[in-house]
């Protein structure tokens, strides 16, 4: 994509730009209320507002939170118009910063750029929320006035996004476990296969059960498959996590 000089883009393909890894010992943000995710960004950074959305390659999306009406509108506009930095971040996994919306030419998203002027937004930052090679969501941060985030502030934004992914996947794991333990309608064979696949991914990635299960869910979400389908592929040897650099199938 053509990125202009005034758009700050940090490539997430370089190890030095990777967000902190999520581990059992790492703190998570968000608690049980998704709104806490947005509040975490606003509290830690010199921004006016934030929104967080979970995205799928098919175009499906779920907005988890918005700190205010303007943040919500910025999030909605990108999906209504089908363009904006959020789509680039979702596809490429990059941090994108537009420190001065008024001076930016918005060649990659002209209609969305014009809408930003009407909302009186000075600066916009899109932060990837990643689990391994998969971008699960995007946090969109805005400032009422033009502003440049310092390298330390960008690192903070990426760290919050990383912790948020840990929180979301942990919640998903607890919910799924509760469902299974409560006797959901999933066939016992399917439940056993998911547990077996989780154990196999745990060994493949040399990680914890929580992260292994989260990676299964991330791969299923990114490829529009059910968790049972992905578990079967892992158990049958069709797919292995240690041999595939990208979890989104092409």
Coordinates of N, CA and C in Angstrom, one line a residue:
X1 N 0.8 -1.2 0.0 CA 0.0 0.0 0.0 C 0.9 1.2 0.0
X2 N 0.4 2.3 -0.6 CA 1.2 3.5 -0.6 C 1.1 4.3 0.6
X3 N 2.1 4.4 1.4 CA 2.1 5.1 2.7 C 2.8 6.5 2.6
X4 N 2.2 7.6 2.9 CA 2.7 8.9 2.8 C 3.7 9.2 3.9
X5 N 4.6 10.1 3.7 CA 5.6 10.4 4.7 C 5.0 10.8 6.1
X6 N 3.8 11.4 6.1 CA 3.3 11.9 7.4 C 2.5 10.8 8.1
X7 N 2.5 9.6 7.5 CA 1.8 8.5 8.2 C 2.9 7.6 8.7
X8 N 3.0 7.5 10.0 CA 4.0 6.7 10.7 C 3.6 5.2 10.7
X9 N 4.4 4.4 10.1 CA 4.0 3.0 10.0 C 5.2 2.2 10.6
X10 N 4.9 1.3 11.6 CA 5.9 0.5 12.2 C 5.6 -0.9 11.7
X11 N 6.6 -1.5 10.9 CA 6.3 -2.9 10.4 C 6.4 -3.9 11.6
X12 N 5.4 -4.7 11.7 CA 5.3 -5.7 12.8 C 6.0 -7.0 12.3
X13 N 6.6 -7.0 11.1 CA 7.3 -8.2 10.7 C 8.7 -8.3 11.3
X14 N 9.2 -7.2 11.8 CA 10.5 -7.1 12.4 C 10.5 -7.5 13.9
X15 N 11.3 -8.4 14.4 CA 11.3 -8.8 15.8 C 11.3 -7.6 16.7
X16 N 12.0 -6.5 16.4 CA 12.2 -5.4 17.3 C 10.9 -4.7 17.5
X17 N 9.9 -4.9 16.6 CA 8.6 -4.2 16.7 C 7.5 -5.1 17.2
X18 N 7.9 -6.4 17.6 CA 6.9 -7.3 18.1 C 6.4 -6.8 19.5
X19 N 5.1 -6.8 19.7 CA 4.6 -6.5 21.1 C 5.0 -7.5 22.1
X20 N 5.0 -7.2 23.4 CA 5.5 -8.2 24.4 C 4.6 -9.4 24.3
X21 N 5.3 -10.6 24.4 CA 4.6 -11.8 24.3 C 3.6 -12.0 25.5
X22 N 2.5 -12.6 25.3 CA 1.5 -12.9 26.3 C 1.9 -14.2 27.0
X23 N 2.0 -14.2 28.3 CA 2.4 -15.4 29.0 C 1.5 -15.5 30.2
X24 N 1.6 -16.6 30.9 CA 0.8 -16.8 32.1 C 1.1 -15.7 33.2
X25 N 2.4 -15.2 33.2 CA 2.7 -14.3 34.2 C 2.4 -12.8 33.8
X26 N 2.1 -12.6 32.5 CA 1.9 -11.2 32.1 C 0.5 -10.7 32.6
X27 N 0.4 -9.5 32.9 CA -0.8 -8.9 33.3 C -1.7 -8.7 32.1
X28 N -3.0 -8.8 32.4 CA -4.0 -8.6 31.3 C -4.8 -7.4 31.7
X29 N -5.5 -6.8 30.7 CA -6.3 -5.7 31.0 C -7.7 -6.0 30.5
X30 N -8.6 -5.3 31.1 CA -10.0 -5.4 30.6 C -10.9 -6.1 31.6
X31 N -10.4 -7.0 32.5 CA -11.2 -7.6 33.5 C -12.4 -8.3 32.8
X32 N -13.6 -8.2 33.3 CA -14.8 -8.8 32.7 C -15.6 -7.8 31.9
X33 N -15.2 -6.6 31.9 CA -15.9 -5.5 31.2 C -15.1 -5.1 30.0
X34 N -15.6 -5.3 28.8 CA -14.9 -4.9 27.6 C -14.6 -3.4 27.5
X35 N -15.4 -2.6 28.2 CA -15.1 -1.1 28.2 C -13.8 -0.8 28.8
X36 N -13.4 -1.7 29.8 CA -12.1 -1.4 30.4 C -10.9 -1.4 29.4
X37 N -11.1 -2.2 28.3 CA -10.0 -2.2 27.3 C -9.8 -0.8 26.7
X38 N -10.8 -0.1 26.4 CA -10.7 1.3 25.9 C -10.2 2.2 26.9
X39 N -10.7 2.0 28.2 CA -10.2 2.9 29.3 C -8.7 2.8 29.5
X40 N -8.2 1.6 29.3 CA -6.8 1.3 29.5 C -5.9 2.2 28.6
X41 N -6.3 2.2 27.3 CA -5.6 3.1 26.3 C -5.7 4.6 26.7
X42 N -6.9 5.0 27.1 CA -7.1 6.4 27.4 C -6.4 6.8 28.6
X43 N -6.3 6.0 29.6 CA -5.6 6.3 30.9 C -4.1 6.3 30.7
X44 N -3.6 5.5 29.8 CA -2.1 5.4 29.7 C -1.5 6.3 28.7
X45 N -2.3 6.8 27.8 CA -1.7 7.5 26.6 C -2.3 8.9 26.5
X46 N -1.6 9.9 25.9 CA -2.2 11.2 25.7 C -3.1 11.3 24.5
X47 N -4.2 10.6 24.6 CA -5.2 10.5 23.6 C -6.6 11.0 24.1
X48 N -7.5 11.2 23.2 CA -8.8 11.7 23.6 C -9.8 10.5 23.8
X49 N -9.7 9.5 22.9 CA -10.6 8.4 22.9 C -10.1 7.2 22.2
X50 N -10.8 6.1 22.4 CA -10.4 4.8 21.8 C -11.6 3.9 21.5
X51 N -11.4 3.0 20.6 CA -12.3 2.0 20.3 C -11.6 0.7 20.0
X52 N -12.2 -0.5 20.3 CA -11.5 -1.8 20.0 C -12.5 -2.6 19.3
X53 N -12.1 -3.2 18.1 CA -12.9 -4.1 17.3 C -12.2 -5.4 17.0
X54 N -12.9 -6.5 17.0 CA -12.4 -7.7 16.6 C -12.8 -7.9 15.1
X55 N -11.8 -8.4 14.3 CA -12.1 -8.5 12.9 C -11.9 -9.9 12.4
X56 N -12.5 -10.2 11.2 CA -12.3 -11.5 10.5 C -12.0 -11.2 9.1
X57 N -11.3 -12.1 8.4 CA -10.9 -11.9 7.0 C -12.0 -11.7 6.1
X58 N -13.2 -12.3 6.5 CA -14.4 -12.2 5.6 C -15.1 -10.9 5.7
X59 N -14.6 -10.0 6.6 CA -15.3 -8.7 6.7 C -16.2 -8.6 7.9
X60 N -16.4 -9.7 8.6 CA -17.2 -9.7 9.8 C -16.4 -8.9 10.9
X61 N -17.2 -8.3 11.8 CA -16.5 -7.6 12.9 C -17.4 -7.5 14.1
X62 N -16.8 -7.2 15.2 CA -17.5 -7.0 16.5 C -16.8 -5.9 17.2
X63 N -17.5 -4.8 17.5 CA -16.9 -3.7 18.3 C -17.1 -4.1 19.7
X64 N -15.9 -4.2 20.4 CA -16.0 -4.6 21.8 C -16.2 -3.4 22.7
X65 N -15.7 -2.2 22.4 CA -15.9 -1.0 23.2 C -15.6 0.2 22.5
X66 N -16.1 1.3 22.9 CA -15.8 2.7 22.5 C -15.8 3.6 23.7
X67 N -14.8 4.4 23.9 CA -14.8 5.3 25.0 C -15.7 6.4 25.0
X68 N -16.1 6.8 23.8 CA -17.0 8.0 23.6 C -17.7 7.9 22.2
X69 N -18.6 8.8 22.0 CA -19.4 8.8 20.7 C -18.5 9.0 19.5
X70 N -17.5 9.8 19.6 CA -16.6 10.1 18.5 C -15.8 8.8 18.1
X71 N -15.3 8.2 19.1 CA -14.5 6.9 18.9 C -15.4 5.9 18.3
X72 N -16.6 5.8 18.7 CA -17.6 4.8 18.1 C -17.8 5.2 16.7
X73 N -18.0 6.5 16.3 CA -18.2 6.9 15.0 C -17.1 6.6 14.0
X74 N -15.8 6.8 14.5 CA -14.6 6.5 13.7 C -14.6 5.0 13.4
X75 N -14.9 4.2 14.3 CA -15.0 2.8 14.1 C -16.0 2.4 13.1
X76 N -17.2 3.0 13.3 CA -18.4 2.6 12.4 C -18.1 3.1 11.0
X77 N -17.5 4.3 10.8 CA -17.3 4.8 9.5 C -16.4 3.9 8.6
X78 N -15.4 3.4 9.2 CA -14.5 2.5 8.4 C -15.2 1.3 7.8
X79 N -16.1 0.8 8.6 CA -16.9 -0.4 8.1 C -18.0 0.0 7.2
X80 N -18.6 1.2 7.4 CA -19.6 1.7 6.5 C -19.0 2.0 5.1
X81 N -17.8 2.6 5.1 CA -17.2 3.0 3.9 C -16.3 1.9 3.2
X82 N -16.0 0.9 4.0 CA -15.1 -0.1 3.5 C -13.7 0.3 3.3
X83 N -13.2 1.3 4.0 CA -11.8 1.7 3.9 C -11.4 2.4 5.2
X84 N -10.1 2.5 5.3 CA -9.5 3.2 6.5 C -8.3 2.4 7.0
X85 N -7.5 3.0 7.9 CA -6.3 2.3 8.4 C -6.6 1.0 9.1
X86 N -7.8 0.9 9.7 CA -8.1 -0.4 10.4 C -8.0 -1.6 9.5
X87 N -8.4 -1.4 8.2 CA -8.3 -2.5 7.3 C -6.9 -2.9 6.9
X88 N -6.0 -1.9 6.8 CA -4.6 -2.1 6.5 C -3.9 -2.8 7.7
X89 N -4.3 -2.4 8.9 CA -3.7 -3.0 10.1 C -4.1 -4.4 10.2
X90 N -5.4 -4.7 10.0 CA -5.9 -6.1 10.0 C -5.2 -7.0 9.0
X91 N -4.9 -6.4 7.9 CA -4.3 -7.3 6.8 C -2.8 -7.5 7.0
X92 N -2.1 -6.4 7.4 CA -0.7 -6.4 7.4 C -0.1 -6.5 8.8
X93 N -0.9 -6.3 9.9 CA -0.4 -6.3 11.2 C 0.5 -5.2 11.6
X94 N 0.4 -4.0 11.0 CA 1.2 -2.9 11.2 C 0.6 -1.9 12.2
X95 N 1.4 -1.2 12.9 CA 0.9 0.0 13.7 C 0.9 1.2 12.7
X96 N -0.2 1.9 12.5 CA -0.3 3.0 11.6 C -0.7 4.3 12.4
X97 N 0.1 5.3 12.2 CA -0.1 6.6 12.9 C -0.3 7.7 11.9
X98 N -1.3 8.5 12.1 CA -1.5 9.7 11.3 C -1.5 10.9 12.3
X99 N -0.4 11.5 12.6 CA -0.2 12.5 13.6 C -0.9 13.8 13.3
X100 N -1.2 14.1 12.0 CA -1.8 15.3 11.6 C -2.9 15.0 10.5
X101 N -4.1 14.8 10.9 CA -5.1 14.4 10.0 C -5.4 15.5 9.0
X102 N -5.3 16.7 9.4 CA -5.6 17.9 8.5 C -4.6 17.9 7.3
X103 N -3.3 17.6 7.6 CA -2.3 17.7 6.6 C -2.1 16.4 5.8
X104 N -2.6 15.3 6.3 CA -2.4 14.0 5.6 C -3.3 14.0 4.3
X105 N -2.8 13.4 3.2 CA -3.6 13.4 2.0 C -4.5 12.2 1.9
X106 N -4.4 11.2 2.7 CA -5.3 10.1 2.7 C -5.5 9.4 1.4
X107 N -4.4 9.2 0.6 CA -4.5 8.5 -0.7 C -5.1 7.1 -0.5
X108 N -4.8 6.4 0.5 CA -5.3 5.0 0.7 C -6.7 4.9 1.2
X109 N -7.2 6.0 1.7 CA -8.6 6.0 2.2 C -9.2 7.4 2.1
X110 N -9.4 7.9 0.9 CA -9.8 9.3 0.6 C -11.2 9.6 1.2
X111 N -12.2 8.7 1.1 CA -13.5 9.1 1.6 C -13.5 9.1 3.1
X112 N -12.8 8.1 3.7 CA -12.7 8.1 5.2 C -12.0 9.3 5.7
X113 N -10.9 9.7 5.0 CA -10.1 10.9 5.3 C -11.0 12.1 5.4
X114 N -11.9 12.3 4.4 CA -12.8 13.4 4.3 C -13.7 13.4 5.5
X115 N -14.2 12.2 5.9 CA -15.1 12.1 7.0 C -14.4 12.5 8.3
X116 N -13.1 12.2 8.4 CA -12.4 12.6 9.7 C -12.3 14.1 9.9
X117 N -12.2 14.8 8.8 CA -12.2 16.3 8.9 C -13.5 16.8 9.5
X118 N -14.6 16.2 9.1 CA -15.9 16.6 9.6 C -16.1 16.3 11.0
X119 N -15.4 15.2 11.5 CA -15.4 14.9 12.9 C -14.5 15.7 13.8
X120 N -13.7 16.6 13.2 CA -12.7 17.4 13.9 C -11.7 16.6 14.7
X121 N -11.2 15.6 14.0 CA -10.1 14.7 14.7 C -8.8 15.2 14.2
X122 N -7.9 15.4 15.2 CA -6.5 15.9 14.9 C -5.5 14.8 14.6
X123 N -5.6 13.7 15.2 CA -4.6 12.6 15.0 C -5.3 11.3 15.2
X124 N -4.8 10.3 14.5 CA -5.4 8.9 14.5 C -4.4 7.9 14.5
X125 N -4.5 6.9 15.4 CA -3.5 5.8 15.5 C -4.3 4.5 15.5
X126 N -3.8 3.5 14.7 CA -4.4 2.2 14.7 C -3.4 1.2 15.2
X127 N -3.8 0.4 16.2 CA -2.9 -0.5 16.9 C -3.3 -1.9 16.7
X128 N -2.4 -2.8 16.2 CA -2.8 -4.2 16.0 C -2.9 -5.0 17.3
X129 N -3.9 -5.8 17.4 CA -4.0 -6.7 18.6 C -3.8 -8.1 18.0
X130 N -2.6 -8.7 18.3 CA -2.1 -9.9 17.7 C -2.0 -11.1 18.6
X131 N -2.3 -12.2 18.1 CA -2.0 -13.5 18.7 C -1.1 -14.3 17.8
X132 N 0.2 -14.4 18.0 CA 1.1 -15.0 17.1 C 1.1 -14.2 15.8
X133 N 0.9 -14.9 14.7 CA 0.9 -14.3 13.3 C -0.5 -13.7 12.9
X134 N -1.5 -13.9 13.8 CA -2.8 -13.5 13.5 C -3.2 -12.2 14.1
X135 N -3.7 -11.2 13.4 CA -4.2 -10.0 13.9 C -5.7 -10.2 14.3
X136 N -6.0 -10.3 15.6 CA -7.4 -10.6 16.0 C -8.3 -9.4 16.0
X137 N -7.7 -8.2 16.2 CA -8.4 -7.0 16.3 C -7.6 -5.8 16.1
X138 N -8.2 -4.6 16.2 CA -7.5 -3.4 16.0 C -8.1 -2.4 17.1
X139 N -7.2 -1.7 17.7 CA -7.6 -0.6 18.6 C -7.4 0.7 17.8
X140 N -8.4 1.5 17.7 CA -8.3 2.8 17.1 C -8.3 3.9 18.1
X141 N -7.2 4.7 18.1 CA -7.0 5.8 19.1 C -7.1 7.1 18.3
X142 N -7.7 8.1 19.0 CA -7.8 9.4 18.3 C -7.5 10.5 19.3
X143 N -7.0 11.6 18.8 CA -6.8 12.9 19.5 C -7.5 14.0 18.9
X144 N -8.1 14.9 19.7 CA -8.8 16.0 19.2 C -7.9 17.0 18.5
X145 N -6.6 17.1 18.9 CA -5.6 17.9 18.2 C -4.5 17.1 17.6
X146 N -3.8 17.6 16.7 CA -2.7 16.9 16.1 C -1.6 16.5 17.1
X147 N -1.1 15.3 17.0 CA -0.1 14.9 18.0 C 0.7 13.7 17.5
X148 N 2.0 13.7 17.9 CA 2.9 12.6 17.5 C 3.1 11.8 18.8
X149 N 2.9 10.5 18.7 CA 3.2 9.6 19.8 C 4.7 9.3 19.8
X150 N 5.3 9.4 21.0 CA 6.7 9.1 21.1 C 7.0 7.6 21.0
X151 N 8.2 7.2 20.7 CA 8.5 5.8 20.7 C 8.0 5.0 21.9
X152 N 8.2 5.7 23.1 CA 7.8 5.0 24.3 C 6.3 4.9 24.4
X153 N 5.6 5.9 23.9 CA 4.1 5.8 23.9 C 3.6 4.8 22.9
X154 N 4.3 4.6 21.8 CA 3.9 3.6 20.8 C 4.1 2.2 21.4
X155 N 5.2 2.1 22.2 CA 5.5 0.8 22.8 C 4.4 0.5 23.9
X156 N 4.0 1.5 24.6 CA 2.9 1.4 25.6 C 1.6 0.9 24.9
X157 N 1.3 1.6 23.8 CA 0.1 1.2 23.1 C 0.1 -0.3 22.6
X158 N 1.3 -0.7 22.1 CA 1.4 -2.1 21.7 C 1.3 -3.1 22.8
X159 N 1.9 -2.6 24.0 CA 1.9 -3.5 25.2 C 0.5 -3.7 25.7
X160 N -0.3 -2.6 25.7 CA -1.7 -2.7 26.1 C -2.5 -3.6 25.2
X161 N -2.3 -3.4 23.9 CA -3.0 -4.3 22.9 C -2.6 -5.7 23.1
X162 N -1.3 -6.0 23.4 CA -0.9 -7.4 23.7 C -1.6 -8.0 24.9
X163 N -1.6 -7.1 26.0 CA -2.2 -7.6 27.2 C -3.7 -7.8 27.0
X164 N -4.3 -6.9 26.2 CA -5.8 -7.0 25.9 C -6.1 -8.4 25.2
X165 N -5.2 -8.8 24.3 CA -5.4 -10.1 23.6 C -5.4 -11.2 24.7
X166 N -4.4 -11.1 25.6 CA -4.3 -12.1 26.7 C -5.6 -12.2 27.5
X167 N -6.2 -11.0 27.8 CA -7.4 -10.9 28.6 C -8.6 -11.5 27.8
X168 N -8.7 -11.2 26.5 CA -9.8 -11.7 25.7 C -9.8 -13.2 25.5
X169 N -8.6 -13.7 25.2 CA -8.4 -15.1 25.0 C -8.6 -15.9 26.3
X170 N -8.2 -15.3 27.4 CA -8.4 -16.0 28.7 C -9.9 -16.1 29.0
X171 N -10.6 -15.0 28.7 CA -12.1 -15.0 29.0 C -12.7 -16.0 28.1
X172 N -12.3 -16.1 26.8 CA -12.9 -17.0 25.9 C -12.6 -18.5 26.3
X173 N -11.4 -18.7 26.9 CA -11.1 -20.0 27.3 C -12.0 -20.4 28.5
X174 N -12.1 -19.5 29.5 CA -13.0 -19.8 30.6 C -14.4 -20.0 30.2
X175 N -14.9 -19.2 29.3 CA -16.3 -19.4 28.8 C -16.5 -20.8 28.1
X176 N -15.5 -21.1 27.3 CA -15.6 -22.4 26.6 C -15.5 -23.6 27.5
X177 N -14.6 -23.5 28.5 CA -14.5 -24.5 29.5 C -15.7 -24.7 30.3
X178 N -16.3 -23.5 30.7 CA -17.6 -23.6 31.5 C -18.7 -24.3 30.7
X179 N -18.7 -24.0 29.4 CA -19.7 -24.6 28.5 C -19.6 -26.1 28.4
X180 N -18.3 -26.5 28.3 CA -18.1 -28.0 28.2 C -18.4 -28.6 29.5
X181 N -17.9 -28.0 30.6 CA -18.2 -28.6 31.9 C -19.6 -28.6 32.3
X182 N -20.4 -27.7 31.7 CA -21.8 -27.6 32.0 C -22.6 -28.6 31.2
X183 N -22.0 -29.3 30.3 CA -22.7 -30.3 29.5 C -23.3 -29.7 28.3
X184 N -22.5 -29.0 27.5 CA -23.1 -28.4 26.2 C -23.5 -29.5 25.3
X185 N -24.1 -29.1 24.2 CA -24.6 -30.1 23.2 C -23.5 -30.6 22.3
X186 N -22.3 -30.1 22.5 CA -21.1 -30.6 21.7 C -20.9 -32.1 22.0
X187 N -20.8 -32.9 21.0 CA -20.6 -34.3 21.2 C -19.4 -34.6 22.0
X188 N -19.4 -35.7 22.9 CA -18.3 -36.0 23.7 C -17.0 -36.2 22.9
X189 N -17.2 -36.8 21.7 CA -16.0 -37.1 20.8 C -15.4 -35.8 20.4
X190 N -16.2 -34.8 20.1 CA -15.7 -33.5 19.7 C -14.9 -32.8 20.8
X191 N -15.5 -32.9 22.1 CA -14.8 -32.3 23.2 C -13.5 -33.0 23.5
X192 N -13.4 -34.3 23.3 CA -12.2 -35.0 23.5 C -11.1 -34.6 22.5
X193 N -11.6 -34.4 21.2 CA -10.7 -34.0 20.2 C -10.1 -32.7 20.4
X194 N -10.9 -31.7 20.9 CA -10.5 -30.4 21.2 C -9.4 -30.4 22.3
X195 N -9.7 -31.2 23.3 CA -8.7 -31.3 24.4 C -7.4 -32.0 23.9
X196 N -7.6 -33.0 23.1 CA -6.4 -33.6 22.5 C -5.6 -32.7 21.6
X197 N -6.3 -31.9 20.8 CA -5.6 -30.9 19.9 C -4.9 -29.9 20.8
X198 N -5.5 -29.4 21.8 CA -4.9 -28.4 22.7 C -3.6 -29.0 23.3
X199 N -3.6 -30.2 23.7 CA -2.4 -30.8 24.2 C -1.3 -30.9 23.1
X200 N -1.7 -31.2 21.9 CA -0.7 -31.3 20.8 C -0.1 -29.9 20.4
X201 N -1.0 -28.9 20.4 CA -0.5 -27.6 20.2 C 0.5 -27.1 21.3
X202 N 0.1 -27.5 22.5 CA 0.9 -27.1 23.7 C 2.4 -27.7 23.5
X203 N 2.5 -28.9 23.0 CA 3.8 -29.5 22.7 C 4.5 -28.8 21.5
X204 N 3.7 -28.6 20.4 CA 4.3 -28.0 19.2 C 4.9 -26.6 19.5
X205 N 4.2 -25.8 20.3 CA 4.6 -24.5 20.5 C 5.4 -24.3 21.8
X206 N 5.5 -25.4 22.6 CA 6.2 -25.3 23.9 C 5.6 -24.2 24.7
X207 N 4.3 -24.2 24.9 CA 3.6 -23.2 25.6 C 2.7 -23.7 26.7
X208 N 1.8 -22.9 27.2 CA 0.8 -23.4 28.2 C -0.5 -23.8 27.6
X209 N -1.3 -24.5 28.3 CA -2.6 -25.0 27.8 C -3.5 -23.8 27.4
X210 N -3.4 -22.7 28.2 CA -4.2 -21.6 27.9 C -3.9 -20.9 26.6
X211 N -2.6 -20.8 26.4 CA -2.1 -20.2 25.1 C -2.4 -21.1 23.9
X212 N -2.2 -22.4 24.2 CA -2.4 -23.4 23.1 C -3.9 -23.4 22.7
X213 N -4.8 -23.3 23.6 CA -6.2 -23.2 23.3 C -6.6 -21.9 22.6
X214 N -5.9 -20.9 23.0 CA -6.2 -19.5 22.4 C -5.7 -19.6 21.0
X215 N -4.6 -20.2 20.7 CA -4.1 -20.3 19.3 C -5.0 -21.1 18.4
X216 N -5.6 -22.2 19.0 CA -6.6 -22.9 18.2 C -7.8 -22.0 17.8
X217 N -8.3 -21.2 18.8 CA -9.4 -20.3 18.6 C -9.0 -19.3 17.6
X218 N -7.8 -18.7 17.7 CA -7.4 -17.7 16.8 C -7.3 -18.2 15.3
X219 N -6.8 -19.4 15.2 CA -6.7 -20.0 13.8 C -8.1 -20.3 13.3
X220 N -9.0 -20.7 14.1 CA -10.4 -21.0 13.7 C -11.1 -19.7 13.2
X221 N -10.9 -18.6 14.0 CA -11.5 -17.3 13.8 C -10.9 -16.8 12.5
X222 N -9.6 -16.8 12.3 CA -9.0 -16.2 11.1 C -9.4 -16.9 9.8
X223 N -9.7 -18.2 9.9 CA -10.0 -18.9 8.7 C -11.5 -19.3 8.6
X224 N -12.4 -18.7 9.4 CA -13.8 -18.9 9.4 C -14.2 -20.4 9.5
X225 N -13.5 -21.1 10.4 CA -13.8 -22.5 10.7 C -14.3 -22.6 12.1
X226 N -14.9 -23.8 12.4 CA -15.3 -24.0 13.8 C -14.1 -24.6 14.5
X227 N -14.2 -24.5 15.9 CA -13.1 -25.0 16.7 C -12.9 -26.5 16.5
X228 N -14.1 -27.2 16.3 CA -14.0 -28.6 16.1 C -13.3 -29.0 14.8
X229 N -13.5 -28.2 13.8 CA -12.8 -28.4 12.5 C -11.3 -28.3 12.6
X230 N -10.9 -27.2 13.3 CA -9.4 -27.0 13.5 C -8.8 -28.1 14.4
X231 N -9.5 -28.5 15.4 CA -9.0 -29.5 16.3 C -8.9 -30.8 15.5
X232 N -9.8 -31.1 14.7 CA -9.7 -32.4 13.9 C -8.5 -32.3 12.9
X233 N -8.2 -31.1 12.3 CA -7.1 -31.0 11.4 C -5.8 -31.2 12.2
X234 N -5.7 -30.7 13.4 CA -4.5 -30.8 14.2 C -4.3 -32.3 14.6
X235 N -5.3 -32.9 15.1 CA -5.2 -34.3 15.6 C -4.9 -35.2 14.4
X236 N -5.5 -35.0 13.2 CA -5.2 -35.8 12.1 C -3.9 -35.5 11.4
X237 N -3.2 -34.5 11.8 CA -1.9 -34.1 11.2 C -2.0 -33.3 10.0
X238 N -3.2 -32.8 9.6 CA -3.4 -31.9 8.4 C -2.8 -30.6 8.7
X239 N -2.8 -30.1 9.9 CA -2.3 -28.8 10.2 C -1.4 -28.9 11.5
X240 N -0.3 -28.2 11.5 CA 0.6 -28.1 12.7 C 1.0 -26.7 12.8
X241 N 1.0 -26.2 14.1 CA 1.3 -24.8 14.3 C 2.8 -24.5 14.3
X242 N 3.6 -25.5 14.5 CA 5.0 -25.2 14.5 C 5.6 -25.2 13.1
X243 N 4.9 -25.6 12.1 CA 5.4 -25.7 10.7 C 4.8 -24.6 9.8
X244 N 3.9 -23.8 10.4 CA 3.3 -22.8 9.6 C 3.5 -21.4 10.1
X245 N 4.2 -20.5 9.4 CA 4.5 -19.1 9.9 C 3.3 -18.3 10.0
X246 N 2.3 -18.5 9.2 CA 1.1 -17.7 9.2 C -0.2 -18.6 9.4
X247 N -1.1 -18.2 10.2 CA -2.2 -19.1 10.5 C -3.4 -18.7 9.7
X248 N -3.4 -17.7 8.9 CA -4.5 -17.4 8.0 C -4.2 -18.2 6.7
X249 N -5.1 -19.1 6.3 CA -4.9 -19.9 5.1 C -5.1 -19.0 3.9
X250 N -4.4 -19.4 2.8 CA -4.6 -18.7 1.5 C -5.0 -19.7 0.4

